[in-house]
């Protein structure tokens, strides 16, 4: 099971002037990029409360009229088992 950050973010800054839903995975990250703005909150912090893919899907269904795009961000999603990642992305794509 892939865990997701429990704060999904509506943003206009990722894709110019298009409302987008930003979904962060709690999969960890091994890159340690300079000045990473996700590291402290998303990677370093333990998240005892998290979303599952079912929570993410439910949120998308309830809020789908508010955004035009869905952005999957990290951590590093490829640290998750590939079959789980593919299945979660398929579920998101279906809706």
Short mmCIF file of N, CA and C in Angstrom, two decimals:
data_model
loop_
_atom_site.label_atom_id
_atom_site.label_comp_id
_atom_site.label_asym_id
_atom_site.label_seq_id
_atom_site.Cartn_x
_atom_site.Cartn_y
_atom_site.Cartn_z
N UNK A 1 0.84 -1.18 0.00
CA UNK A 1 0.00 0.00 0.00
C UNK A 1 0.89 1.25 0.00
N UNK A 2 0.61 2.14 -0.90
CA UNK A 2 1.29 3.43 -0.93
C UNK A 2 0.53 4.38 -0.02
N UNK A 3 1.27 5.09 0.81
CA UNK A 3 0.68 6.09 1.69
C UNK A 3 0.80 7.46 1.03
N UNK A 4 -0.23 8.29 1.23
CA UNK A 4 -0.26 9.62 0.65
C UNK A 4 -0.37 10.68 1.74
N UNK A 5 0.28 11.81 1.49
CA UNK A 5 0.22 12.95 2.40
C UNK A 5 -1.24 13.36 2.56
N UNK A 6 -1.72 13.51 3.79
CA UNK A 6 -3.16 13.74 4.00
C UNK A 6 -3.64 15.16 3.72
N UNK A 7 -2.80 15.97 3.10
CA UNK A 7 -3.21 17.32 2.72
C UNK A 7 -3.03 17.45 1.22
N UNK A 8 -4.11 17.23 0.48
CA UNK A 8 -4.06 17.41 -0.97
C UNK A 8 -4.18 18.91 -1.23
N UNK A 9 -3.44 19.41 -2.19
CA UNK A 9 -3.30 20.85 -2.38
C UNK A 9 -3.84 21.29 -3.73
N UNK A 10 -4.74 22.27 -3.71
CA UNK A 10 -5.20 22.90 -4.94
C UNK A 10 -4.22 24.02 -5.26
N UNK A 11 -3.64 24.00 -6.45
CA UNK A 11 -2.61 24.97 -6.81
C UNK A 11 -2.85 25.55 -8.20
N UNK A 12 -2.46 26.78 -8.38
CA UNK A 12 -2.48 27.43 -9.70
C UNK A 12 -1.06 27.65 -10.20
N UNK A 13 -0.06 27.32 -9.39
CA UNK A 13 1.31 27.64 -9.72
C UNK A 13 2.07 26.57 -10.48
N UNK A 14 1.62 25.36 -10.45
CA UNK A 14 2.36 24.27 -11.09
C UNK A 14 2.18 24.28 -12.61
N UNK A 15 0.95 24.48 -13.06
CA UNK A 15 0.64 24.58 -14.49
C UNK A 15 -0.02 25.95 -14.66
N UNK A 16 0.61 26.82 -15.39
CA UNK A 16 0.22 28.22 -15.49
C UNK A 16 -1.28 28.42 -15.69
N UNK A 17 -1.89 29.10 -14.71
CA UNK A 17 -3.31 29.49 -14.75
C UNK A 17 -4.29 28.33 -14.89
N UNK A 18 -3.87 27.14 -14.55
CA UNK A 18 -4.80 26.01 -14.57
C UNK A 18 -4.86 25.40 -13.18
N UNK A 19 -6.07 25.30 -12.61
CA UNK A 19 -6.18 24.71 -11.28
C UNK A 19 -5.78 23.24 -11.32
N UNK A 20 -4.92 22.87 -10.40
CA UNK A 20 -4.39 21.51 -10.36
C UNK A 20 -4.44 20.97 -8.94
N UNK A 21 -4.65 19.67 -8.82
CA UNK A 21 -4.62 19.01 -7.53
C UNK A 21 -3.25 18.36 -7.38
N UNK A 22 -2.54 18.73 -6.32
CA UNK A 22 -1.20 18.23 -6.06
C UNK A 22 -1.28 17.13 -5.00
N UNK A 23 -0.83 15.94 -5.36
CA UNK A 23 -0.87 14.78 -4.47
C UNK A 23 0.56 14.35 -4.18
N UNK A 24 0.93 14.35 -2.90
CA UNK A 24 2.27 13.93 -2.49
C UNK A 24 2.24 12.50 -1.96
N UNK A 25 3.21 11.71 -2.38
CA UNK A 25 3.36 10.37 -1.86
C UNK A 25 4.31 10.36 -0.68
N UNK A 26 4.03 9.48 0.27
CA UNK A 26 4.90 9.33 1.44
C UNK A 26 5.78 8.10 1.24
N UNK A 27 6.48 8.09 0.12
CA UNK A 27 7.29 6.93 -0.26
C UNK A 27 8.75 7.09 0.12
N UNK A 28 9.11 8.24 0.69
CA UNK A 28 10.50 8.50 1.01
C UNK A 28 11.22 9.08 -0.20
N UNK A 29 12.49 9.38 -0.02
CA UNK A 29 13.30 9.90 -1.12
C UNK A 29 14.76 9.72 -0.77
N UNK A 30 15.55 9.37 -1.74
CA UNK A 30 16.97 9.15 -1.51
C UNK A 30 17.84 10.21 -2.17
N UNK A 31 17.25 11.22 -2.80
CA UNK A 31 18.03 12.17 -3.58
C UNK A 31 18.64 13.30 -2.78
N UNK A 32 17.98 13.78 -1.74
CA UNK A 32 18.48 14.90 -0.93
C UNK A 32 18.83 16.11 -1.81
N UNK A 33 17.92 16.51 -2.65
CA UNK A 33 18.15 17.65 -3.54
C UNK A 33 18.36 18.92 -2.73
N UNK A 34 19.24 19.78 -3.20
CA UNK A 34 19.54 21.04 -2.56
C UNK A 34 18.27 21.88 -2.44
N UNK A 35 17.99 22.35 -1.25
CA UNK A 35 16.83 23.19 -0.94
C UNK A 35 15.50 22.55 -1.34
N UNK A 36 15.39 21.24 -1.21
CA UNK A 36 14.12 20.56 -1.48
C UNK A 36 13.05 21.13 -0.56
N UNK A 37 11.94 21.58 -1.12
CA UNK A 37 10.88 22.16 -0.30
C UNK A 37 9.92 21.11 0.23
N UNK A 38 10.08 19.84 -0.15
CA UNK A 38 9.25 18.77 0.38
C UNK A 38 9.93 17.97 1.49
N UNK A 39 11.23 18.09 1.60
CA UNK A 39 11.97 17.17 2.47
C UNK A 39 11.50 17.19 3.92
N UNK A 40 11.49 18.36 4.56
CA UNK A 40 11.14 18.42 5.98
C UNK A 40 9.73 17.92 6.26
N UNK A 41 8.78 18.35 5.48
CA UNK A 41 7.38 17.99 5.76
C UNK A 41 6.98 16.64 5.18
N UNK A 42 7.41 16.32 3.99
CA UNK A 42 6.94 15.11 3.31
C UNK A 42 7.85 13.91 3.57
N UNK A 43 9.15 14.10 3.50
CA UNK A 43 10.09 12.98 3.57
C UNK A 43 10.56 12.70 5.00
N UNK A 44 11.01 13.72 5.68
CA UNK A 44 11.64 13.55 7.00
C UNK A 44 10.64 13.27 8.12
N UNK A 45 9.47 13.82 8.04
CA UNK A 45 8.47 13.73 9.10
C UNK A 45 7.72 12.40 9.03
N UNK A 46 7.51 11.80 10.19
CA UNK A 46 6.69 10.59 10.27
C UNK A 46 5.22 11.00 10.18
N UNK A 47 4.44 10.25 9.45
CA UNK A 47 3.02 10.58 9.25
C UNK A 47 2.15 9.42 9.72
N UNK A 48 1.79 9.40 11.02
CA UNK A 48 0.93 8.32 11.49
C UNK A 48 -0.46 8.39 10.87
N UNK A 49 -0.89 9.58 10.48
CA UNK A 49 -2.15 9.76 9.77
C UNK A 49 -1.82 10.03 8.32
N UNK A 50 -2.34 9.23 7.44
CA UNK A 50 -2.05 9.36 6.02
C UNK A 50 -3.29 8.95 5.24
N UNK A 51 -3.29 9.26 3.96
CA UNK A 51 -4.36 8.83 3.06
C UNK A 51 -3.94 7.54 2.36
N UNK A 52 -4.93 6.72 2.09
CA UNK A 52 -4.74 5.57 1.21
C UNK A 52 -5.24 5.99 -0.17
N UNK A 53 -5.07 5.13 -1.14
CA UNK A 53 -5.58 5.45 -2.48
C UNK A 53 -7.10 5.62 -2.45
N UNK A 54 -7.79 4.90 -1.60
CA UNK A 54 -9.24 5.06 -1.50
C UNK A 54 -9.61 6.46 -1.00
N UNK A 55 -8.84 6.98 -0.06
CA UNK A 55 -9.07 8.35 0.43
C UNK A 55 -8.82 9.37 -0.69
N UNK A 56 -7.75 9.16 -1.44
CA UNK A 56 -7.41 10.06 -2.55
C UNK A 56 -8.52 10.03 -3.60
N UNK A 57 -8.96 8.85 -3.97
CA UNK A 57 -10.03 8.71 -4.98
C UNK A 57 -11.31 9.39 -4.49
N UNK A 58 -11.66 9.18 -3.25
CA UNK A 58 -12.86 9.81 -2.68
C UNK A 58 -12.75 11.33 -2.74
N UNK A 59 -11.60 11.88 -2.40
CA UNK A 59 -11.38 13.32 -2.45
C UNK A 59 -11.52 13.83 -3.88
N UNK A 60 -10.90 13.14 -4.82
CA UNK A 60 -10.97 13.56 -6.22
C UNK A 60 -12.41 13.58 -6.70
N UNK A 61 -13.17 12.56 -6.37
CA UNK A 61 -14.58 12.50 -6.79
C UNK A 61 -15.39 13.64 -6.22
N UNK A 62 -15.14 13.98 -4.97
CA UNK A 62 -15.89 15.07 -4.32
C UNK A 62 -15.51 16.44 -4.85
N UNK A 63 -14.25 16.62 -5.25
CA UNK A 63 -13.74 17.93 -5.61
C UNK A 63 -13.41 18.09 -7.09
N UNK A 64 -13.84 17.14 -7.92
CA UNK A 64 -13.37 17.10 -9.31
C UNK A 64 -13.69 18.34 -10.13
N UNK A 65 -14.67 19.11 -9.74
CA UNK A 65 -15.00 20.33 -10.50
C UNK A 65 -14.06 21.49 -10.18
N UNK A 66 -13.19 21.33 -9.18
CA UNK A 66 -12.32 22.41 -8.75
C UNK A 66 -10.98 22.44 -9.46
N UNK A 67 -10.61 21.38 -10.15
CA UNK A 67 -9.30 21.33 -10.78
C UNK A 67 -9.37 20.69 -12.16
N UNK A 68 -8.37 21.01 -12.96
CA UNK A 68 -8.30 20.54 -14.33
C UNK A 68 -7.22 19.47 -14.50
N UNK A 69 -6.24 19.47 -13.60
CA UNK A 69 -5.09 18.57 -13.70
C UNK A 69 -4.84 17.90 -12.35
N UNK A 70 -4.21 16.75 -12.40
CA UNK A 70 -3.74 16.07 -11.20
C UNK A 70 -2.24 15.90 -11.33
N UNK A 71 -1.52 16.35 -10.30
CA UNK A 71 -0.06 16.28 -10.29
C UNK A 71 0.36 15.34 -9.18
N UNK A 72 1.15 14.35 -9.54
CA UNK A 72 1.70 13.41 -8.57
C UNK A 72 3.12 13.86 -8.25
N UNK A 73 3.37 14.11 -6.96
CA UNK A 73 4.67 14.62 -6.55
C UNK A 73 5.21 13.77 -5.41
N UNK A 74 6.46 14.00 -5.05
CA UNK A 74 7.10 13.15 -4.04
C UNK A 74 7.49 13.92 -2.82
N UNK A 75 8.30 13.19 -2.21
CA UNK A 75 9.19 12.06 -2.30
C UNK A 75 9.42 11.49 -3.71
N UNK A 76 9.88 10.27 -3.68
CA UNK A 76 10.20 9.56 -4.91
C UNK A 76 9.29 8.34 -5.03
N UNK A 77 8.31 8.44 -5.93
CA UNK A 77 7.32 7.38 -6.09
C UNK A 77 7.94 6.06 -6.53
N UNK A 78 9.05 6.10 -7.21
CA UNK A 78 9.64 4.85 -7.70
C UNK A 78 10.29 4.02 -6.59
N UNK A 79 10.25 4.51 -5.35
CA UNK A 79 10.67 3.69 -4.21
C UNK A 79 9.55 2.76 -3.78
N UNK A 80 8.34 3.02 -4.23
CA UNK A 80 7.21 2.13 -3.94
C UNK A 80 7.26 0.93 -4.88
N UNK A 81 6.66 -0.19 -4.47
CA UNK A 81 6.59 -1.32 -5.40
C UNK A 81 5.87 -0.91 -6.69
N UNK A 82 6.47 -1.23 -7.81
CA UNK A 82 5.96 -0.77 -9.11
C UNK A 82 4.53 -1.22 -9.38
N UNK A 83 4.18 -2.43 -8.99
CA UNK A 83 2.82 -2.91 -9.23
C UNK A 83 1.79 -2.08 -8.45
N UNK A 84 2.13 -1.65 -7.24
CA UNK A 84 1.22 -0.80 -6.46
C UNK A 84 1.10 0.59 -7.08
N UNK A 85 2.21 1.12 -7.53
CA UNK A 85 2.20 2.43 -8.17
C UNK A 85 1.34 2.40 -9.43
N UNK A 86 1.52 1.39 -10.25
CA UNK A 86 0.73 1.27 -11.48
C UNK A 86 -0.75 1.15 -11.16
N UNK A 87 -1.10 0.34 -10.18
CA UNK A 87 -2.51 0.17 -9.83
C UNK A 87 -3.13 1.48 -9.30
N UNK A 88 -2.40 2.19 -8.45
CA UNK A 88 -2.92 3.47 -7.93
C UNK A 88 -3.11 4.47 -9.06
N UNK A 89 -2.15 4.56 -9.96
CA UNK A 89 -2.27 5.51 -11.08
C UNK A 89 -3.41 5.13 -12.01
N UNK A 90 -3.64 3.84 -12.20
CA UNK A 90 -4.78 3.40 -13.02
C UNK A 90 -6.10 3.81 -12.38
N UNK A 91 -6.18 3.69 -11.05
CA UNK A 91 -7.41 4.08 -10.36
C UNK A 91 -7.66 5.58 -10.51
N UNK A 92 -6.61 6.37 -10.39
CA UNK A 92 -6.74 7.81 -10.58
C UNK A 92 -7.16 8.13 -12.01
N UNK A 93 -6.56 7.46 -12.96
CA UNK A 93 -6.86 7.71 -14.37
C UNK A 93 -8.33 7.37 -14.69
N UNK A 94 -8.85 6.31 -14.09
CA UNK A 94 -10.24 5.88 -14.36
C UNK A 94 -11.26 6.94 -14.00
N UNK A 95 -10.99 7.70 -12.97
CA UNK A 95 -11.98 8.69 -12.57
C UNK A 95 -11.69 10.05 -13.18
#
